[in-house]
XYZ file of C-alpha atoms in Angstrom:
635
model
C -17.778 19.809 29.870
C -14.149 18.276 29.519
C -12.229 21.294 29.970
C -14.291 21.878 32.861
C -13.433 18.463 34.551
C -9.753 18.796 33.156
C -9.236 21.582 35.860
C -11.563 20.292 38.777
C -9.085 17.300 38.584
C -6.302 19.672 38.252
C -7.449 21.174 41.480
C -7.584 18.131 42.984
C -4.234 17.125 41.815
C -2.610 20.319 42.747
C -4.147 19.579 46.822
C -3.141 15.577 46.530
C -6.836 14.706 47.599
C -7.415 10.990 47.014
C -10.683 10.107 45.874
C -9.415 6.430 45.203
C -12.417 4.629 47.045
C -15.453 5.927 44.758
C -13.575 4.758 41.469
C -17.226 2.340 40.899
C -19.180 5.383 40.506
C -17.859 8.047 39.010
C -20.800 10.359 38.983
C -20.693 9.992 43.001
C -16.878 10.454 42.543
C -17.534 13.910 41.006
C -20.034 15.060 43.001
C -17.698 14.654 46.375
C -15.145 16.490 44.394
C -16.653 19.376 43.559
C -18.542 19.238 47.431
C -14.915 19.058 48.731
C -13.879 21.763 46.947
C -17.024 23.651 48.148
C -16.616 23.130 51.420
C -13.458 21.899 52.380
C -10.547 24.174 50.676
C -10.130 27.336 52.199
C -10.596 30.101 49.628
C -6.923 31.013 50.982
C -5.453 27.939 48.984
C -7.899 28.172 46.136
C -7.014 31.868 45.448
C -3.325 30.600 45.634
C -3.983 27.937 43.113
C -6.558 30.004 41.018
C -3.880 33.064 40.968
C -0.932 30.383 39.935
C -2.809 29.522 36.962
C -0.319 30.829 34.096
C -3.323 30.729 30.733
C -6.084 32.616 30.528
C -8.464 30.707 29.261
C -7.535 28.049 32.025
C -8.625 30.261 34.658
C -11.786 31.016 33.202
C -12.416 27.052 32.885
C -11.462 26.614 36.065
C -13.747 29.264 37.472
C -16.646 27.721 35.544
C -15.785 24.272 37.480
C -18.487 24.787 40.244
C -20.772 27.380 41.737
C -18.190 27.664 44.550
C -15.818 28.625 42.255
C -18.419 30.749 39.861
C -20.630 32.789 42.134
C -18.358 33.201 45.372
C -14.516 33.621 43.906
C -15.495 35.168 40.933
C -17.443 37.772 42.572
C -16.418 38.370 45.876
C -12.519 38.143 45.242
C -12.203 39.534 41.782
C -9.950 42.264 43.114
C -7.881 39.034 44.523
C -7.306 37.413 40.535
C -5.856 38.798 37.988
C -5.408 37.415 33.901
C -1.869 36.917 32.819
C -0.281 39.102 30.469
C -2.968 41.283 29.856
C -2.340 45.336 29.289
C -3.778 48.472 27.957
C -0.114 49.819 26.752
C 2.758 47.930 24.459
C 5.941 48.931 23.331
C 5.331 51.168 20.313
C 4.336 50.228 17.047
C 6.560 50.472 13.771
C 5.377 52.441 11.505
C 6.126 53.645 7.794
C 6.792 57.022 6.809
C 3.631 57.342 5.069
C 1.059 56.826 8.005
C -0.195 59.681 8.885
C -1.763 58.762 11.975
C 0.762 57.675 15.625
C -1.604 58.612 18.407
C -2.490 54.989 19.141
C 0.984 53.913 18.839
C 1.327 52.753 22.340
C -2.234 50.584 22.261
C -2.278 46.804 22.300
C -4.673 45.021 20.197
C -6.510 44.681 23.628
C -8.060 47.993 23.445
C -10.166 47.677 20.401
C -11.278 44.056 21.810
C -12.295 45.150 25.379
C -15.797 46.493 24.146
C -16.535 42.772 23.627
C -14.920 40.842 26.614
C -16.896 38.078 28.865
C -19.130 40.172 31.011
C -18.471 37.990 33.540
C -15.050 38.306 34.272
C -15.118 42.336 33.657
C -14.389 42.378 37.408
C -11.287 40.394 37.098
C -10.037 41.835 34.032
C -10.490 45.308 35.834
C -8.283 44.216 38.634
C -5.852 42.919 35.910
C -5.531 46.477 34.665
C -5.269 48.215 37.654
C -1.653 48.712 37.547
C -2.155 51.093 34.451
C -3.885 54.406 33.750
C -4.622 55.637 30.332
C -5.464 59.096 30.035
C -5.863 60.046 26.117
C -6.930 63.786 25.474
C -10.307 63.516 23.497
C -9.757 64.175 19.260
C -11.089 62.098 16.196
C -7.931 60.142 16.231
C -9.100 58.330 18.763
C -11.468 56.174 17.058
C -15.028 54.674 18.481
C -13.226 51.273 19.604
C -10.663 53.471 21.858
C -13.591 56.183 23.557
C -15.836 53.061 24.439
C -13.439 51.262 26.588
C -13.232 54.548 28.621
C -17.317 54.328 29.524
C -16.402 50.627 30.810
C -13.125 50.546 32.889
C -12.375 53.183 35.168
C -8.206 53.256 34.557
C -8.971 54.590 30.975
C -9.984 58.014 30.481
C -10.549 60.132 27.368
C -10.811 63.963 28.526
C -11.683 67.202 27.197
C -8.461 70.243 27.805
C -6.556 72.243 26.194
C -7.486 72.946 22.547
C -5.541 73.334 19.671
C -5.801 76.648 17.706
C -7.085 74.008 14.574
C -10.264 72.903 17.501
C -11.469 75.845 18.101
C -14.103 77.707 16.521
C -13.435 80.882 16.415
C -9.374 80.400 15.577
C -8.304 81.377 18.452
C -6.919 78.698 21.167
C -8.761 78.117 24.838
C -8.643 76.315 27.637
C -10.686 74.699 29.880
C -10.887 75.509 33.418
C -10.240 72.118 35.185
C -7.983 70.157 36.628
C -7.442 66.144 37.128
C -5.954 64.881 40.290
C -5.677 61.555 39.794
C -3.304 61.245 43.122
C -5.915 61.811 45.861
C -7.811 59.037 44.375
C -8.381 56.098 46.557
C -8.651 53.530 43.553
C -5.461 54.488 42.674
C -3.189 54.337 45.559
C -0.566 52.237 45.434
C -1.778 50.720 42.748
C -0.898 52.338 39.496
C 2.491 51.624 38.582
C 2.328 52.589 34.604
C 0.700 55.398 32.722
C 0.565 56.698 29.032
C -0.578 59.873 28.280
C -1.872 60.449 24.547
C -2.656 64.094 22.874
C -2.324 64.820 19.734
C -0.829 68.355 20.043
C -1.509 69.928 23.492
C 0.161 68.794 26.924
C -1.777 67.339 29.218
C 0.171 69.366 32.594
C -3.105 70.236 33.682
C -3.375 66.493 35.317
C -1.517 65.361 38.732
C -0.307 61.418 38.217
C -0.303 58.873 40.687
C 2.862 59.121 43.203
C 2.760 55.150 42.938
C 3.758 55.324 39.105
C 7.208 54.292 38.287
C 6.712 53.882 34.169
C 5.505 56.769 32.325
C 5.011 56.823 28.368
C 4.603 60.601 27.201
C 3.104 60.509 23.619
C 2.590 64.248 21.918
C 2.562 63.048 18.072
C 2.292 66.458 16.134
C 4.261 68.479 18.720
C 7.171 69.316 20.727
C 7.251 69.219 24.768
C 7.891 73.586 25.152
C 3.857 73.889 25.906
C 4.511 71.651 29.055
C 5.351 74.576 32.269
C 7.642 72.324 33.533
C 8.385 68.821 32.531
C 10.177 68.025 35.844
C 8.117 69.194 38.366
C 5.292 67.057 36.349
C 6.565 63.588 36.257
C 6.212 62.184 39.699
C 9.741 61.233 41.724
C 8.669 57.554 41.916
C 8.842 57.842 37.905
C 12.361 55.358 36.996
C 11.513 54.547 33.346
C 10.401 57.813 31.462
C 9.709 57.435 27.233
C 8.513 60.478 25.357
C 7.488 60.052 21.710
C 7.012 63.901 20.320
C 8.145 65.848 16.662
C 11.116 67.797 18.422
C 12.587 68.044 22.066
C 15.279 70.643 24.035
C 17.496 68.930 26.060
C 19.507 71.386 26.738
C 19.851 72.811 30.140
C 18.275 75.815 29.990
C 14.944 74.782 28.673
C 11.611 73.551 30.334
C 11.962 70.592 29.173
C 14.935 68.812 31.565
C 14.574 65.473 32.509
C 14.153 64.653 36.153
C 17.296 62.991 37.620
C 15.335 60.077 39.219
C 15.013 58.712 35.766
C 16.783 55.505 35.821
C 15.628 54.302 31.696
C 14.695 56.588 29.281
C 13.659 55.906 25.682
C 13.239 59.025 22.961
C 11.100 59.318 19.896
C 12.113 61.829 17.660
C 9.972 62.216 13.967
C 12.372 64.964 12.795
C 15.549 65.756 12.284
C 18.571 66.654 14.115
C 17.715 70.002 14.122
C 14.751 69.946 16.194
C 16.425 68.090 19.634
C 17.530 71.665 21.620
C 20.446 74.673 21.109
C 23.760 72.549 20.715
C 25.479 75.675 22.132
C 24.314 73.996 25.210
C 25.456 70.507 26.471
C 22.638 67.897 26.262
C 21.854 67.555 29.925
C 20.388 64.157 31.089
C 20.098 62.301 34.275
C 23.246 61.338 35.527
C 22.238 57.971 36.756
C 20.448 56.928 33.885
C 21.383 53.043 33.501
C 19.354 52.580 30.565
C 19.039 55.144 27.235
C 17.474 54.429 24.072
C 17.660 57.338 21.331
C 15.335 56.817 18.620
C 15.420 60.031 16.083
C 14.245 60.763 12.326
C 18.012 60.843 11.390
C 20.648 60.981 13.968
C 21.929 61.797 17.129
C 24.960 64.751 17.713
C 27.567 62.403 18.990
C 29.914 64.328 20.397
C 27.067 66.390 22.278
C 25.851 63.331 24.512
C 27.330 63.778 28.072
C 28.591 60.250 28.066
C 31.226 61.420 30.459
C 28.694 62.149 33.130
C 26.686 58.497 32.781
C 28.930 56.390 34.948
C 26.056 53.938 35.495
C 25.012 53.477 32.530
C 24.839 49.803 31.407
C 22.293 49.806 28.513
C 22.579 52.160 25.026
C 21.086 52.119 22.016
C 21.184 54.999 18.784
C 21.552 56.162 15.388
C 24.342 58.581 14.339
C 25.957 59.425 11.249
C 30.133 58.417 12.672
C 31.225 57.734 16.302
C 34.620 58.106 18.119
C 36.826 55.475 19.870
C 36.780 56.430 24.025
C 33.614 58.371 24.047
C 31.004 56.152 25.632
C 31.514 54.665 29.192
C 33.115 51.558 30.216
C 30.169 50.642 32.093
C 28.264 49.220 28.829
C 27.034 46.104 28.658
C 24.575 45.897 26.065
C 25.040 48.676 23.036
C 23.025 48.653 19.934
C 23.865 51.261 17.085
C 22.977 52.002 13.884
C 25.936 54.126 12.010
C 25.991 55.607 8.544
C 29.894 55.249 8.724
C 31.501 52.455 9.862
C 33.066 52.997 13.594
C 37.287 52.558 13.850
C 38.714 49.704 14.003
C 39.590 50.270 17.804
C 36.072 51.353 18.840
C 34.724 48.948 20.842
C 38.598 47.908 22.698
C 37.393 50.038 25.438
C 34.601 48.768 26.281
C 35.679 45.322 27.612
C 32.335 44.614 29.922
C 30.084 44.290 26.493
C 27.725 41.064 26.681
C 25.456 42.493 23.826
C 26.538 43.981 20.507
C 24.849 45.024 17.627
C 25.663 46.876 14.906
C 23.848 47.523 11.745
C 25.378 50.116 9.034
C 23.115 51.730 6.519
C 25.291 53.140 3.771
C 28.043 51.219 1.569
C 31.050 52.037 0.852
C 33.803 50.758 -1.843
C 36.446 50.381 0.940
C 35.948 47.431 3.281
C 36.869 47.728 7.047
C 37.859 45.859 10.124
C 35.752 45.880 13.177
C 38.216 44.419 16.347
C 36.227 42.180 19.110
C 38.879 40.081 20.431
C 38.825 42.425 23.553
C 35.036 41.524 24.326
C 35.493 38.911 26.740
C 32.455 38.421 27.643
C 30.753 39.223 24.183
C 27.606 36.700 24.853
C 25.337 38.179 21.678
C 26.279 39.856 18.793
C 24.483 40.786 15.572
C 26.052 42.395 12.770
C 23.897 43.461 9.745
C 25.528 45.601 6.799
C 25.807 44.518 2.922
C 29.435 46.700 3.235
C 32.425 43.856 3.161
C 33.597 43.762 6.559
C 36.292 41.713 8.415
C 35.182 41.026 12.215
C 37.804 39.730 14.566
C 35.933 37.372 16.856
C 37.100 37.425 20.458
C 39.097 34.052 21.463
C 37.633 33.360 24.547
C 34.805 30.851 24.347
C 31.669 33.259 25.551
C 29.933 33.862 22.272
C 26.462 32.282 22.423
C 24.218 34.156 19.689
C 25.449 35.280 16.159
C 23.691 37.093 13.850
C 25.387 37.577 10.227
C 22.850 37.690 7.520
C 25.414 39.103 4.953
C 27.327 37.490 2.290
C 29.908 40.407 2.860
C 30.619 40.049 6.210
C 33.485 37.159 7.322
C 34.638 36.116 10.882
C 37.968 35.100 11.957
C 36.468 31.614 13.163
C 33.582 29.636 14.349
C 32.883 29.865 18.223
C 32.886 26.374 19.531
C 30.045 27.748 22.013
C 27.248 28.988 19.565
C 24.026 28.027 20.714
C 21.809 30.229 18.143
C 23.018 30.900 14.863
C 21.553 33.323 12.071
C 23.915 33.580 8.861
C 23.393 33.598 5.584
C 24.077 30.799 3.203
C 27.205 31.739 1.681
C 28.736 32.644 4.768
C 28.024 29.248 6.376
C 29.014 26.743 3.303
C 32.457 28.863 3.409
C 32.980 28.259 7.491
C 32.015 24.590 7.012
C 35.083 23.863 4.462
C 37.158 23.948 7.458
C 34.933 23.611 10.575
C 32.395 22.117 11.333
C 29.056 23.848 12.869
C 29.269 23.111 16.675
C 27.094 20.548 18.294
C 26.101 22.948 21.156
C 23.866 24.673 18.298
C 20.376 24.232 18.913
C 19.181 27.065 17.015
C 19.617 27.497 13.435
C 18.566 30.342 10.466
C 19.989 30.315 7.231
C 19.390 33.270 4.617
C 18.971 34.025 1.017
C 19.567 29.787 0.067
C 20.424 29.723 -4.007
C 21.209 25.796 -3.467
C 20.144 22.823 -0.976
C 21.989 22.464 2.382
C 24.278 19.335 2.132
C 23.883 16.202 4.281
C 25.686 16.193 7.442
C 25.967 20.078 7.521
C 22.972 20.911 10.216
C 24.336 19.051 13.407
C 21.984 16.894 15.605
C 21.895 19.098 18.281
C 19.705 21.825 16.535
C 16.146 21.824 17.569
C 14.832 25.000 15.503
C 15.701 25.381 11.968
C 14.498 27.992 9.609
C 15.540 28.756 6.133
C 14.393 32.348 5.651
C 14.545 32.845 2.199
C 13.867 29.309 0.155
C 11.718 28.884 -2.587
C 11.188 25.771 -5.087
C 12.142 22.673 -4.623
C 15.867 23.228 -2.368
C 15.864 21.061 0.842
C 18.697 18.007 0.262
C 16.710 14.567 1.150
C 18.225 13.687 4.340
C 19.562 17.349 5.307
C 17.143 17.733 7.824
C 18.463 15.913 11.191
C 15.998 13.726 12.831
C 16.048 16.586 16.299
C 14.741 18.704 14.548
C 11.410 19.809 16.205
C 10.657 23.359 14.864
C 10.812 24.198 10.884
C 10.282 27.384 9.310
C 9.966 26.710 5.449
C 9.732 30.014 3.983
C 7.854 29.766 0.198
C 9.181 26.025 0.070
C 7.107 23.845 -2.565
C 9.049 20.637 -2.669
C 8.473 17.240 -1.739
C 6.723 17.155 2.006
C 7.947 13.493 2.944
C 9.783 12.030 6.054
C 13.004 11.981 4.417
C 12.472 15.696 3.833
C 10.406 16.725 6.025
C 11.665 14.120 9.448
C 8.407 13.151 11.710
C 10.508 14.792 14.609
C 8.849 18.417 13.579
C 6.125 19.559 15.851
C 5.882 22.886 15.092
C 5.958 24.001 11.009
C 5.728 27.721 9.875
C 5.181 27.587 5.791
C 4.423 31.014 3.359
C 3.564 28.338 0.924
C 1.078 29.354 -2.314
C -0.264 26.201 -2.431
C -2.356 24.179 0.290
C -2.032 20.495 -0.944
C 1.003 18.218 0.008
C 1.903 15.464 0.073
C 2.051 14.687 3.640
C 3.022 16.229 6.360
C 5.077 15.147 9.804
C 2.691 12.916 11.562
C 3.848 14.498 15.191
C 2.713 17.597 13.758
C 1.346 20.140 16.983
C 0.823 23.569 15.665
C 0.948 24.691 11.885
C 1.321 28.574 11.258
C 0.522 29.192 7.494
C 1.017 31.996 5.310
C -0.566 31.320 1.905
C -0.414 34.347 0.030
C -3.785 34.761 -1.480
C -5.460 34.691 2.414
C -4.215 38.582 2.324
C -6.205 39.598 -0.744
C -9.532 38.092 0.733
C -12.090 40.278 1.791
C -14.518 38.344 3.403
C -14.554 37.911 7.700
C -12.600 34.638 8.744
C -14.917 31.665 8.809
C -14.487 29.853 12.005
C -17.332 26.785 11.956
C -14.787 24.923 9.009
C -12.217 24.757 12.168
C -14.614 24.032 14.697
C -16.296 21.315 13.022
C -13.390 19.804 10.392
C -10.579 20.021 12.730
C -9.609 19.383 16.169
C -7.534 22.590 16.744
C -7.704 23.837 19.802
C -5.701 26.890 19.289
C -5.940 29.079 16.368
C -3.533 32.453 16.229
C -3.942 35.198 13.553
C -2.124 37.647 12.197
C -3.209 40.982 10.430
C -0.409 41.163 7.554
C -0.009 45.014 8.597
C 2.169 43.452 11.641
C 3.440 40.572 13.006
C 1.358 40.990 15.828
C -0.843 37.984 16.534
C -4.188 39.924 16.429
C -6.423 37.108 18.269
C -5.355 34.138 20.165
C -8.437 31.977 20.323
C -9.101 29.026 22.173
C -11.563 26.712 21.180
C -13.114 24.225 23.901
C -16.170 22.375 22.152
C -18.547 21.616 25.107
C -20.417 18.674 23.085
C -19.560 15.723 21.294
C -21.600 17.078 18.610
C -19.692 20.239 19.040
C -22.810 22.326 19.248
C -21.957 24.357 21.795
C -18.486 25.778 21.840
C -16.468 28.284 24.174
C -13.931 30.498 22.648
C -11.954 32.803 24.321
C -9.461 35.377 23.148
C -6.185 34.875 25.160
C -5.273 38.180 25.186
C -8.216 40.171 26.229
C -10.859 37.449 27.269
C -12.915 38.866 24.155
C -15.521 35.799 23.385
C -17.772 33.843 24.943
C -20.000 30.762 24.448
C -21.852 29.855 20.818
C -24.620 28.156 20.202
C -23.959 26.886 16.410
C -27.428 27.160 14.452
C -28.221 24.301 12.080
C -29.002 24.910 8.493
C -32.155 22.882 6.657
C -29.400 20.594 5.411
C -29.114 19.249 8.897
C -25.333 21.312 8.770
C -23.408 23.683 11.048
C -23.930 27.676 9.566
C -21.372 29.626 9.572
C -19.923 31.864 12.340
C -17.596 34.506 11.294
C -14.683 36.781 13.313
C -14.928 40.232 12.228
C -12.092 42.679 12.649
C -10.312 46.083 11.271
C -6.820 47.054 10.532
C -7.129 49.983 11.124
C -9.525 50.226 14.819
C -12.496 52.042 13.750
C -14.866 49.432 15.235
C -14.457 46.592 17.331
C -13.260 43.050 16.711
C -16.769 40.679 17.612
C -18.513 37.086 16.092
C -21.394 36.767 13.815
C -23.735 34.372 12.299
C -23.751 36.406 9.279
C -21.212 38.702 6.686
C -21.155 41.521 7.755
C -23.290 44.034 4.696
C -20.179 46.860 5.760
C -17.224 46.593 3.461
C -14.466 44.621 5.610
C -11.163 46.158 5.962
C -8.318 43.672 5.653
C -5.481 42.898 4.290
């Protein structure tokens, strides 16, 4: 019941209620609290509070504090609260060329959790989701975990339509007669603000969107956007940020296809070629007050067919082409990332003064090395520069730079900004700068690649607070190296010697890849340890959670499929009993969990409880007091 108390205090805190005078009995003391909070705070305040709450599991304590709390908020204001964080769609997965499979690209690791939520704060987590409408045109790629959210929530739909010439029985394609008008639905008025549609091949045209929505994800896998009638009159006017992941897309002009002019960001997935992006006979046409444009294609953009000219408000660009040419893109950037086959002339980026954000990465090498000229980037805040081709960069003097990415040997700067605040270089680079200058004491951020040897004393300054060495192995961290301010270590596959004068007590937070589990010690103001012992991936057994309920006191316990970097459940773990018992644990993310009851053996011990879960989605994440007799899929 701690947690529980934790927040009725915090409640109590948060309205400066003094309770001073029943200090001699406390069980009289919490009574009158919870009785004040009953009948005293207006539900006006306590939605205020409740809604200010930033974690998720928090606010489910903290509805559990009282019956007030419990049966009245919960239930009669559930459209009033809403879970932090929480959504249906993400930013889209990265994926290899050999998966076969992109039409649940957009889906955060919510969706195959939902199916197994709290029941009792469905409500809330409903109201936490209706911003966003998911409307997925029914086909086995979407997998039993997807279809079953749909039968729960009403924002998530999976629909029968158009059918592909492959769907139909006879070979020949059809259509249903029907039509979805999602618009002159009350539940969604003014409330929907982002939708994704999902279909493998056909468009979905058929279906009028909410006139509320102002982000729109189009996502038509294994086919182009020519089927739609007409893309423009489709996507709503109140539409600003428009991304369309599809095989092949005309831009040009004349087709169906033109994007609507209200479109203020737009982001484009391309899985093929050059070829398949529209007749280059005809200009590109996009919207002319696009601030914001992301080009993401197999290969690369046509350069010189972009009508940069006519994107005077643009501010944001990012692409891949084979070479680019000095004066073509507008003045107006201030954040460009590119990736070039060719590196760009010297003078490319001179006119283009208003650039806070740079980066650059270059694919192919060359023999020749090159110059790249930033001295005219005044107000260059950010830059990243990633290529194994020997490049000379020309730092601008002024004293803006605050990030700097080189990870490259081959790359060299004209100096050290005295104003770097993060700092990601490789190791060569940085023992060569530090012959003549020093690293900067405004550097609280440090990464250092690909390290053959030990960092010498007196190298990191005191100022740094995170320090990572990407690419160590054996024994290579310098006794005394690490400064004493240090507070967050990444240790890559280090195996050396784990004491203070290694390893300062300072660190709180320690991320290690290393093979082997025993140390010898380890910083005794240790917080949170992330570790990534390789053997864990080969396991095929469920993760075996009553070990770290009853043998440790972690309360939070992240973890990662090694398919992504994705933390796949964030649970929290509140035991409920000295004896721990009873235990509540709560996915952070998608308020999949719940309370456990742990069952003891004959031996008088716990039995295990296990957390199931699939790569891949074809059934749902849930607990169990047994293994599972299905094969488990992970890795």
């Amino acid at each position: 019941m701690d947690v529980w108390e934790k927040q009725r205090k915090m409640i109590i805190r948060i309205m400066n209620i003094d309770n001073n005078d029943n200090d001699n009995d406390d069980q009289q003391q919490q009574q009158q609290e919870i009785d004040y909070i009953t009948t005293k705070i207006p539900t006006i305040i306590l939605l205020d509070i409740i809604n200010r709450i930033e974690d998720n599991v928090d606010l489910i304590s903290c509805l559990l504090t009282c019956k007030k709390l419990y049966e009245k908020i919960r239930l009669q204001y559930s459209h009033s609260i809403r879970f932090k964080g929480l959504q249906y769609i993400g930013k889209r997965k990265d994926y290899t060329s050999s998966d076969d499979d992109h039409s649940l690209d957009y889906f955060t690791p919510l969706v195959y959790k939902m199916g197994r939520c709290m029941p009792s704060f469905r409500g809330i987590l409903q109201n936490t989701l209706s911003n966003q409408l998911v409307i997925a045109k029914k086909s086995p790629e979407l997998l039993n975990a997807v279809s079953d959210i749909s039968k729960r929530l009403n924002n998530f739909y999976v629909i029968d339509g158009v059918l592909h010439d492959d769907e139909s029985t006879n070979g020949q394609s059809s259509q249903q007669s029907m039509s979805f008008n999602f618009d002159n639905q009350q539940q969604y008025n003014n409330q929907v603000s982002k939708v994704l549609l999902v279909s493998r091949y056909d468009p979905l045209d058929y279906i009028t969107l909410p006139s509320s929505t102002r982000q729109l994800i189009i996502e038509q896998s294994n086919g182009d956007l020519s089927t739609f009638k007409n893309l423009e009159s489709f996507i709503p006017s109140t539409v600003e940020h428009l991304e369309i992941d599809c095989e092949c897309l005309d831009l040009s002009s004349t087709s169906n296809q033109v994007i609507p002019n209200t479109i203020k960001s737009l982001v484009i997935h391309l899985d093929d070629s050059i070829d398949q992006i529209g007749d280059y006979e005809n200009e590109i046409c996009l919207p002319s007050g696009l601030e914001s444009l992301t080009l993401r294609f197999g290969r690369t953009i046509p350069f010189n067919q972009l009508p940069f000219n006519h994107l005077l408000s643009l501010t944001t660009l990012e692409f891949t082409s084979k070479t680019v040419t000095t004066g073509v893109l507008p003045t107006s950037l201030t954040s460009l990332k590119i990736n070039l086959e060719n590196p760009p002339p010297t003078d490319f980026f001179k006119p283009l003064p208003n650039l806070v954000t740079l980066h650059v990465q270059i694919f192919f090498i060359r023999r020749d090395s090159f110059i790249m000229d930033l001295e005219s980037l005044q107000y260059l805040e950010s830059l990243k520069f990633s290529t194994s081709q020997k490049v000379d960069i020309n730092l601008p003097v002024s004293e803006s730079l605050i990030c700097l990415s080189l990870p490259f040997n081959s790359t060299k700067i004209s100096h050290l900004p005295k104003s770097l605040e993060i700092c990601d270089i490789s190791y060569e680079r940085l023992m060569a700068l530090v012959q003549t200058t020093p690293l900067p004491t405004s550097l609280h951020k440090l990464q250092i690649q690909n390290c053959p040897h030990g960092v010498p004393v007196g190298v990191i300054p005191n100022s740094v607070k995170v320090l990572s060495f990407a690419s160590i192995s054996t024994a290579l961290i310098v006794e005394g190296s690490i400064p004493s301010s240090v507070e967050k270590l990444g240790l890559g596959r280090y195996n050396g010697p784990t004491s203070p004068s290694f390893l300062p007590d300072s660190i709180k937070h320690l991320t290690w890849r290393r093979g082997i589990a025993r140390t010898e010690s380890l910083p005794k103001n240790l917080e949170t340890l992330t570790w990534k012992p390789l053997m864990i991936l080969s396991f095929g057994a469920p993760d075996k959670l009553d070990d770290i309920i009853n043998h440790t006191k972690v309360q939070e316990l992240n973890l990662t499929l090694s398919s992504s970097s994705q933390v796949w459940v964030q649970l929290a773990i509140q035991r409920l009993d000295n004896d721990n018992s009873n235990v509540m644990m709560v996915d952070n993310q998608s308020i999949f969990g719940g309370f456990f009851k742990q069952k003891r053996m004959e031996d008088g011990k716990y039995g295990p409880l296990y957390l199931v879960y699939h790569k891949d989605g074809k059934e749902s994440t849930y607990f169990s007091y047994e293994i599972p007799t299905t094969k488990i899929n992970k890795e």
